[in-house]
Amino acid sequence: MLAPADGVVTEVVSGVRDNQPGSMNPYSAVGNAILIEHRQGEVSLLAHLKQGSIRVKAGEHVTRGQVLALCGNSGNSSEPHLHYHVQNSAVMQDGLGIPVYFDGVFVTKERRKEARSEYSPVKGDIVSQG
């Protein structure tokens, strides 16, 4: 799991056990997670990270592409994956989602793979590095 952009880590949640595939933990929605404030009103939330894999602490400056953690299956998650969204607040539960755009990616829809720039994913899209 890499930092999506430069910023400051505002919160780290760690110590949540990984789930067995198919089992979920409704008591910790995001599981192990990292919040990164890129600028005022633009905060990345990366959730469901692997227990014990987070390499950063609150207050630490990170740079785009820096290794932060491993993808996991913690929290309200039934299989290993990364939950990523951008919100307008560094307070996890208060944030409202804002659009995210990816540059230089491939998008797979209905088994067709296309190169895209400035792309905002839609539910069900599979986005991979360009």
CSV table of N, CA and C in Angstrom, one decimal:
chain,number,residue,atom,x,y,z
A,1,MET,N,0.8,-1.1,0.0
A,1,MET,CA,0.0,0.0,0.0
A,1,MET,C,0.9,1.2,0.0
A,2,LEU,N,0.7,2.1,-1.0
A,2,LEU,CA,1.5,3.3,-1.1
A,2,LEU,C,0.8,4.5,-0.9
A,3,ALA,N,1.5,5.6,-0.4
A,3,ALA,CA,0.8,6.9,-0.2
A,3,ALA,C,0.4,7.4,-1.6
A,4,PRO,N,-0.9,7.8,-1.6
A,4,PRO,CA,-1.4,8.3,-2.9
A,4,PRO,C,-0.9,9.7,-3.3
A,5,ALA,N,-0.5,10.5,-2.3
A,5,ALA,CA,0.1,11.8,-2.5
A,5,ALA,C,0.8,12.3,-1.3
A,6,ASP,N,1.6,13.4,-1.4
A,6,ASP,CA,2.3,13.9,-0.2
A,6,ASP,C,1.3,14.4,0.8
A,7,GLY,N,1.7,14.3,2.1
A,7,GLY,CA,0.8,14.8,3.1
A,7,GLY,C,1.3,14.5,4.5
A,8,VAL,N,0.5,14.7,5.5
A,8,VAL,CA,0.8,14.5,6.9
A,8,VAL,C,-0.2,13.4,7.4
A,9,VAL,N,0.3,12.4,8.1
A,9,VAL,CA,-0.6,11.4,8.7
A,9,VAL,C,-1.2,12.0,9.9
A,10,THR,N,-2.6,12.0,9.9
A,10,THR,CA,-3.3,12.7,11.0
A,10,THR,C,-3.8,11.6,12.0
A,11,GLU,N,-4.0,10.4,11.5
A,11,GLU,CA,-4.5,9.4,12.4
A,11,GLU,C,-4.1,8.0,11.9
A,12,VAL,N,-3.8,7.1,12.8
A,12,VAL,CA,-3.5,5.7,12.5
A,12,VAL,C,-4.3,4.8,13.5
A,13,VAL,N,-5.0,3.9,12.9
A,13,VAL,CA,-5.7,2.9,13.7
A,13,VAL,C,-5.0,1.6,13.5
A,14,SER,N,-4.6,0.9,14.5
A,14,SER,CA,-3.8,-0.3,14.4
A,14,SER,C,-4.3,-1.3,15.5
A,15,GLY,N,-3.9,-2.5,15.4
A,15,GLY,CA,-4.2,-3.5,16.4
A,15,GLY,C,-5.5,-4.2,16.2
A,16,VAL,N,-6.2,-4.0,15.1
A,16,VAL,CA,-7.5,-4.7,14.8
A,16,VAL,C,-7.1,-6.0,14.1
A,17,ARG,N,-7.6,-7.1,14.6
A,17,ARG,CA,-7.3,-8.4,14.1
A,17,ARG,C,-7.8,-8.6,12.6
A,18,ASP,N,-7.0,-9.3,11.8
A,18,ASP,CA,-7.5,-9.6,10.5
A,18,ASP,C,-8.6,-10.7,10.6
A,19,ASN,N,-9.6,-10.5,9.7
A,19,ASN,CA,-10.7,-11.5,9.7
A,19,ASN,C,-10.3,-12.7,8.8
A,20,GLN,N,-10.9,-13.8,9.1
A,20,GLN,CA,-10.9,-14.9,8.2
A,20,GLN,C,-11.7,-14.6,7.0
A,21,PRO,N,-11.3,-14.9,5.8
A,21,PRO,CA,-12.2,-14.6,4.6
A,21,PRO,C,-13.6,-15.1,4.8
A,22,GLY,N,-14.5,-14.2,4.5
A,22,GLY,CA,-16.0,-14.5,4.7
A,22,GLY,C,-16.5,-14.1,6.0
A,23,SER,N,-15.7,-13.7,7.0
A,23,SER,CA,-16.1,-13.3,8.3
A,23,SER,C,-15.8,-11.8,8.4
A,24,MET,N,-16.7,-11.0,9.1
A,24,MET,CA,-16.6,-9.6,9.2
A,24,MET,C,-16.6,-9.1,10.6
A,25,ASN,N,-16.0,-7.9,10.9
A,25,ASN,CA,-15.9,-7.4,12.2
A,25,ASN,C,-16.7,-6.1,12.2
A,26,PRO,N,-18.0,-6.1,12.5
A,26,PRO,CA,-18.8,-4.9,12.5
A,26,PRO,C,-18.5,-3.9,13.6
A,27,TYR,N,-17.7,-4.2,14.6
A,27,TYR,CA,-17.3,-3.4,15.7
A,27,TYR,C,-16.2,-2.4,15.3
A,28,SER,N,-15.5,-2.6,14.3
A,28,SER,CA,-14.4,-1.7,13.8
A,28,SER,C,-14.6,-1.6,12.3
A,29,ALA,N,-15.4,-0.6,11.9
A,29,ALA,CA,-15.8,-0.5,10.5
A,29,ALA,C,-14.6,-0.4,9.6
A,30,VAL,N,-13.6,0.5,9.9
A,30,VAL,CA,-12.5,0.7,9.0
A,30,VAL,C,-11.3,-0.3,9.2
A,31,GLY,N,-11.4,-1.0,10.4
A,31,GLY,CA,-10.3,-1.9,10.7
A,31,GLY,C,-9.0,-1.1,10.9
A,32,ASN,N,-7.9,-1.6,10.6
A,32,ASN,CA,-6.6,-0.9,10.6
A,32,ASN,C,-6.6,0.1,9.5
A,33,ALA,N,-6.3,1.4,9.8
A,33,ALA,CA,-6.5,2.5,8.8
A,33,ALA,C,-5.5,3.6,9.0
A,34,ILE,N,-5.3,4.4,8.0
A,34,ILE,CA,-4.4,5.5,8.0
A,34,ILE,C,-5.2,6.7,7.3
A,35,LEU,N,-5.1,7.9,8.0
A,35,LEU,CA,-5.7,9.1,7.4
A,35,LEU,C,-4.5,10.0,7.1
A,36,ILE,N,-4.5,10.6,5.9
A,36,ILE,CA,-3.4,11.5,5.4
A,36,ILE,C,-4.0,12.8,5.0
A,37,GLU,N,-3.6,13.9,5.6
A,37,GLU,CA,-4.1,15.2,5.1
A,37,GLU,C,-3.2,15.8,4.1
A,38,HIS,N,-3.7,15.9,2.9
A,38,HIS,CA,-2.8,16.4,1.8
A,38,HIS,C,-2.8,18.0,1.8
A,39,ARG,N,-4.0,18.5,2.1
A,39,ARG,CA,-4.2,20.0,2.3
A,39,ARG,C,-5.5,20.1,3.0
A,40,GLN,N,-5.8,21.3,3.5
A,40,GLN,CA,-7.0,21.6,4.2
A,40,GLN,C,-8.2,21.2,3.3
A,41,GLY,N,-9.1,20.3,3.8
A,41,GLY,CA,-10.2,19.9,3.1
A,41,GLY,C,-10.0,18.7,2.1
A,42,GLU,N,-8.8,18.1,2.2
A,42,GLU,CA,-8.5,17.0,1.3
A,42,GLU,C,-7.7,15.9,2.1
A,43,VAL,N,-8.4,14.9,2.5
A,43,VAL,CA,-7.8,13.8,3.4
A,43,VAL,C,-8.1,12.5,2.8
A,44,SER,N,-7.0,11.7,2.7
A,44,SER,CA,-7.2,10.3,2.2
A,44,SER,C,-7.4,9.4,3.4
A,45,LEU,N,-8.4,8.4,3.2
A,45,LEU,CA,-8.6,7.4,4.2
A,45,LEU,C,-8.3,6.0,3.5
A,46,LEU,N,-7.4,5.3,4.1
A,46,LEU,CA,-7.0,4.0,3.6
A,46,LEU,C,-7.3,3.0,4.7
A,47,ALA,N,-8.2,2.0,4.4
A,47,ALA,CA,-8.7,1.2,5.4
A,47,ALA,C,-8.6,-0.3,5.1
A,48,HIS,N,-8.9,-1.2,6.1
A,48,HIS,CA,-8.9,-2.6,6.1
A,48,HIS,C,-7.4,-3.1,5.9
A,49,LEU,N,-6.5,-2.4,6.4
A,49,LEU,CA,-5.1,-2.8,6.3
A,49,LEU,C,-4.7,-4.0,7.2
A,50,LYS,N,-3.7,-4.7,6.8
A,50,LYS,CA,-3.2,-5.9,7.5
A,50,LYS,C,-2.7,-5.5,8.9
A,51,GLN,N,-3.1,-6.3,9.9
A,51,GLN,CA,-2.7,-6.1,11.3
A,51,GLN,C,-1.2,-6.2,11.3
A,52,GLY,N,-0.6,-5.2,12.0
A,52,GLY,CA,0.9,-5.2,12.3
A,52,GLY,C,1.7,-4.7,11.1
A,53,SER,N,1.1,-4.2,10.0
A,53,SER,CA,1.9,-3.9,8.8
A,53,SER,C,2.0,-2.4,8.7
A,54,ILE,N,1.4,-1.5,9.5
A,54,ILE,CA,1.4,-0.1,9.3
A,54,ILE,C,2.8,0.4,9.7
A,55,ARG,N,3.5,1.2,8.8
A,55,ARG,CA,4.8,1.7,8.9
A,55,ARG,C,4.9,3.1,9.3
A,56,VAL,N,3.8,3.8,9.5
A,56,VAL,CA,3.8,5.3,9.7
A,56,VAL,C,3.1,5.6,11.0
A,57,LYS,N,3.3,6.8,11.6
A,57,LYS,CA,2.7,7.3,12.8
A,57,LYS,C,2.0,8.6,12.6
A,58,ALA,N,1.1,8.9,13.4
A,58,ALA,CA,0.4,10.2,13.3
A,58,ALA,C,1.5,11.3,13.5
A,59,GLY,N,1.4,12.4,12.6
A,59,GLY,CA,2.3,13.5,12.7
A,59,GLY,C,3.4,13.3,11.6
A,60,GLU,N,3.6,12.2,11.1
A,60,GLU,CA,4.7,11.9,10.1
A,60,GLU,C,4.3,12.4,8.7
A,61,HIS,N,5.3,13.1,8.1
A,61,HIS,CA,5.1,13.5,6.7
A,61,HIS,C,5.4,12.3,5.8
A,62,VAL,N,4.6,12.1,4.8
A,62,VAL,CA,4.7,11.0,3.8
A,62,VAL,C,4.8,11.6,2.4
A,63,THR,N,5.4,10.9,1.5
A,63,THR,CA,5.5,11.4,0.1
A,63,THR,C,4.8,10.3,-0.8
A,64,ARG,N,4.3,10.9,-1.9
A,64,ARG,CA,3.6,10.0,-2.9
A,64,ARG,C,4.5,8.8,-3.2
A,65,GLY,N,3.9,7.6,-3.1
A,65,GLY,CA,4.6,6.4,-3.5
A,65,GLY,C,5.3,5.7,-2.3
A,66,GLN,N,5.4,6.4,-1.2
A,66,GLN,CA,6.0,5.8,0.0
A,66,GLN,C,5.2,4.6,0.5
A,67,VAL,N,5.9,3.5,0.9
A,67,VAL,CA,5.2,2.3,1.4
A,67,VAL,C,4.6,2.7,2.8
A,68,LEU,N,3.3,2.4,3.0
A,68,LEU,CA,2.7,2.7,4.2
A,68,LEU,C,2.3,1.5,5.0
A,69,ALA,N,1.8,0.5,4.3
A,69,ALA,CA,1.2,-0.7,5.0
A,69,ALA,C,1.0,-1.8,4.0
A,70,LEU,N,0.4,-2.9,4.4
A,70,LEU,CA,0.0,-4.0,3.5
A,70,LEU,C,-1.5,-4.1,3.4
A,71,CYS,N,-2.0,-4.4,2.3
A,71,CYS,CA,-3.4,-4.7,2.1
A,71,CYS,C,-3.9,-5.8,3.1
A,72,GLY,N,-5.0,-5.7,3.7
A,72,GLY,CA,-5.5,-6.7,4.6
A,72,GLY,C,-7.0,-6.9,4.6
A,73,ASN,N,-7.4,-7.5,5.7
A,73,ASN,CA,-8.9,-7.9,5.8
A,73,ASN,C,-9.3,-7.6,7.2
A,74,SER,N,-9.1,-6.4,7.7
A,74,SER,CA,-9.5,-6.0,9.0
A,74,SER,C,-10.7,-5.2,9.0
A,75,GLY,N,-11.5,-5.2,10.1
A,75,GLY,CA,-12.7,-4.4,10.2
A,75,GLY,C,-13.9,-5.0,9.5
A,76,ASN,N,-14.8,-4.1,9.0
A,76,ASN,CA,-16.0,-4.6,8.4
A,76,ASN,C,-15.7,-5.0,6.9
A,77,SER,N,-15.0,-6.0,6.7
A,77,SER,CA,-14.4,-6.5,5.4
A,77,SER,C,-14.5,-8.0,5.4
A,78,SER,N,-15.0,-8.5,4.2
A,78,SER,CA,-15.2,-10.0,4.1
A,78,SER,C,-14.0,-10.6,3.3
A,79,GLU,N,-13.2,-9.8,2.7
A,79,GLU,CA,-12.1,-10.4,1.9
A,79,GLU,C,-11.0,-9.3,1.8
A,80,PRO,N,-9.7,-9.7,1.6
A,80,PRO,CA,-8.7,-8.7,1.5
A,80,PRO,C,-8.9,-7.7,0.4
A,81,HIS,N,-8.8,-6.5,0.7
A,81,HIS,CA,-8.9,-5.4,-0.3
A,81,HIS,C,-8.5,-4.1,0.4
A,82,LEU,N,-8.3,-3.1,-0.4
A,82,LEU,CA,-8.1,-1.7,0.1
A,82,LEU,C,-9.3,-0.9,-0.1
A,83,HIS,N,-9.8,-0.3,1.0
A,83,HIS,CA,-10.8,0.7,0.9
A,83,HIS,C,-10.1,2.1,0.9
A,84,TYR,N,-10.3,2.8,-0.2
A,84,TYR,CA,-9.7,4.1,-0.3
A,84,TYR,C,-10.8,5.2,-0.7
A,85,HIS,N,-10.8,6.2,0.0
A,85,HIS,CA,-11.6,7.4,-0.4
A,85,HIS,C,-11.0,8.6,0.1
A,86,VAL,N,-11.4,9.8,-0.4
A,86,VAL,CA,-10.9,11.1,0.0
A,86,VAL,C,-12.1,11.8,0.6
A,87,GLN,N,-11.9,12.5,1.7
A,87,GLN,CA,-12.9,13.2,2.4
A,87,GLN,C,-12.5,14.6,2.7
A,88,ASN,N,-13.4,15.4,3.2
A,88,ASN,CA,-13.1,16.8,3.4
A,88,ASN,C,-12.7,17.1,4.9
A,89,SER,N,-12.5,16.1,5.7
A,89,SER,CA,-12.1,16.3,7.1
A,89,SER,C,-11.1,15.3,7.6
A,90,ALA,N,-10.2,15.7,8.5
A,90,ALA,CA,-9.3,14.8,9.1
A,90,ALA,C,-9.9,14.1,10.2
A,91,VAL,N,-11.1,14.4,10.6
A,91,VAL,CA,-11.9,13.6,11.6
A,91,VAL,C,-12.6,12.5,10.9
A,92,MET,N,-12.2,11.3,11.1
A,92,MET,CA,-12.7,10.2,10.3
A,92,MET,C,-14.2,10.1,10.2
A,93,GLN,N,-14.9,10.2,11.3
A,93,GLN,CA,-16.4,10.0,11.3
A,93,GLN,C,-17.1,11.3,10.8
A,94,ASP,N,-16.5,12.4,10.7
A,94,ASP,CA,-17.1,13.7,10.2
A,94,ASP,C,-16.9,13.9,8.8
A,95,GLY,N,-16.1,13.2,8.1
A,95,GLY,CA,-15.7,13.5,6.7
A,95,GLY,C,-16.8,13.2,5.7
A,96,LEU,N,-17.0,14.1,4.7
A,96,LEU,CA,-17.8,13.9,3.6
A,96,LEU,C,-17.0,13.5,2.4
A,97,GLY,N,-17.3,12.5,1.6
A,97,GLY,CA,-16.5,12.1,0.5
A,97,GLY,C,-16.4,13.2,-0.6
A,98,ILE,N,-15.3,13.3,-1.2
A,98,ILE,CA,-15.1,14.2,-2.4
A,98,ILE,C,-14.5,13.3,-3.5
A,99,PRO,N,-14.8,13.8,-4.8
A,99,PRO,CA,-14.3,13.0,-5.9
A,99,PRO,C,-12.8,12.8,-6.0
A,100,VAL,N,-12.4,11.6,-6.5
A,100,VAL,CA,-11.0,11.3,-6.6
A,100,VAL,C,-10.8,11.0,-8.1
A,101,TYR,N,-9.6,11.5,-8.6
A,101,TYR,CA,-9.2,11.3,-10.0
A,101,TYR,C,-7.9,10.7,-10.1
A,102,PHE,N,-7.8,9.7,-10.9
A,102,PHE,CA,-6.5,9.0,-11.1
A,102,PHE,C,-6.0,9.3,-12.5
A,103,ASP,N,-4.7,9.4,-12.7
A,103,ASP,CA,-4.1,9.7,-13.9
A,103,ASP,C,-3.2,8.5,-14.4
A,104,GLY,N,-3.2,8.2,-15.7
A,104,GLY,CA,-2.4,7.2,-16.2
A,104,GLY,C,-2.7,5.8,-15.6
A,105,VAL,N,-4.0,5.4,-15.6
A,105,VAL,CA,-4.4,4.1,-15.1
A,105,VAL,C,-5.1,3.3,-16.3
A,106,PHE,N,-5.3,2.1,-16.0
A,106,PHE,CA,-6.1,1.2,-16.9
A,106,PHE,C,-7.4,0.9,-16.1
A,107,VAL,N,-8.5,1.0,-16.8
A,107,VAL,CA,-9.8,0.7,-16.3
A,107,VAL,C,-10.4,-0.5,-17.0
A,108,THR,N,-10.8,-1.5,-16.3
A,108,THR,CA,-11.4,-2.7,-16.8
A,108,THR,C,-12.9,-2.7,-16.5
A,109,LYS,N,-13.7,-2.8,-17.6
A,109,LYS,CA,-15.1,-2.9,-17.5
A,109,LYS,C,-15.6,-3.9,-18.4
A,110,GLU,N,-16.4,-4.9,-17.9
A,110,GLU,CA,-16.9,-5.9,-18.7
A,110,GLU,C,-15.8,-6.6,-19.6
A,111,ARG,N,-14.7,-6.9,-19.0
A,111,ARG,CA,-13.6,-7.6,-19.6
A,111,ARG,C,-12.8,-6.8,-20.6
A,112,ARG,N,-13.1,-5.5,-20.8
A,112,ARG,CA,-12.4,-4.6,-21.7
A,112,ARG,C,-11.5,-3.7,-20.9
A,113,LYS,N,-10.2,-3.6,-21.3
A,113,LYS,CA,-9.3,-2.8,-20.5
A,113,LYS,C,-8.9,-1.6,-21.4
A,114,GLU,N,-9.0,-0.4,-20.8
A,114,GLU,CA,-8.8,0.9,-21.5
A,114,GLU,C,-7.8,1.8,-20.7
A,115,ALA,N,-6.9,2.5,-21.3
A,115,ALA,CA,-6.0,3.5,-20.7
A,115,ALA,C,-6.9,4.7,-20.5
A,116,ARG,N,-6.7,5.3,-19.3
A,116,ARG,CA,-7.5,6.5,-18.9
A,116,ARG,C,-6.6,7.5,-18.2
A,117,SER,N,-7.0,8.8,-18.4
A,117,SER,CA,-6.4,9.9,-17.6
A,117,SER,C,-7.5,10.7,-16.9
A,118,GLU,N,-7.1,11.3,-15.8
A,118,GLU,CA,-8.1,12.0,-15.0
A,118,GLU,C,-9.4,11.3,-14.9
A,119,TYR,N,-9.3,10.0,-14.4
A,119,TYR,CA,-10.5,9.2,-14.3
A,119,TYR,C,-11.0,9.0,-12.9
A,120,SER,N,-12.3,9.2,-12.7
A,120,SER,CA,-12.9,9.0,-11.4
A,120,SER,C,-13.7,7.7,-11.4
A,121,PRO,N,-13.3,6.7,-10.6
A,121,PRO,CA,-13.9,5.4,-10.7
A,121,PRO,C,-15.3,5.3,-10.4
A,122,VAL,N,-16.0,4.4,-10.9
A,122,VAL,CA,-17.4,4.1,-10.7
A,122,VAL,C,-17.5,2.7,-10.1
A,123,LYS,N,-18.4,2.5,-9.2
A,123,LYS,CA,-18.6,1.2,-8.5
A,123,LYS,C,-18.5,0.1,-9.5
A,124,GLY,N,-17.7,-0.9,-9.2
A,124,GLY,CA,-17.6,-2.1,-10.1
A,124,GLY,C,-16.4,-2.0,-11.0
A,125,ASP,N,-15.8,-0.8,-11.2
A,125,ASP,CA,-14.6,-0.7,-12.1
A,125,ASP,C,-13.4,-1.4,-11.4
A,126,ILE,N,-12.6,-1.9,-12.2
A,126,ILE,CA,-11.3,-2.4,-11.7
A,126,ILE,C,-10.2,-1.5,-12.3
A,127,VAL,N,-9.5,-0.8,-11.4
A,127,VAL,CA,-8.5,0.2,-11.8
A,127,VAL,C,-7.1,-0.4,-11.5
A,128,SER,N,-6.2,-0.3,-12.5
A,128,SER,CA,-4.9,-0.8,-12.2
A,128,SER,C,-3.9,0.2,-12.7
A,129,GLN,N,-2.7,0.1,-12.2
A,129,GLN,CA,-1.6,1.1,-12.5
A,129,GLN,C,-1.3,1.0,-14.0
A,130,GLY,N,-1.1,2.2,-14.6
A,130,GLY,CA,-0.7,2.4,-16.0
A,130,GLY,C,0.7,2.1,-16.3
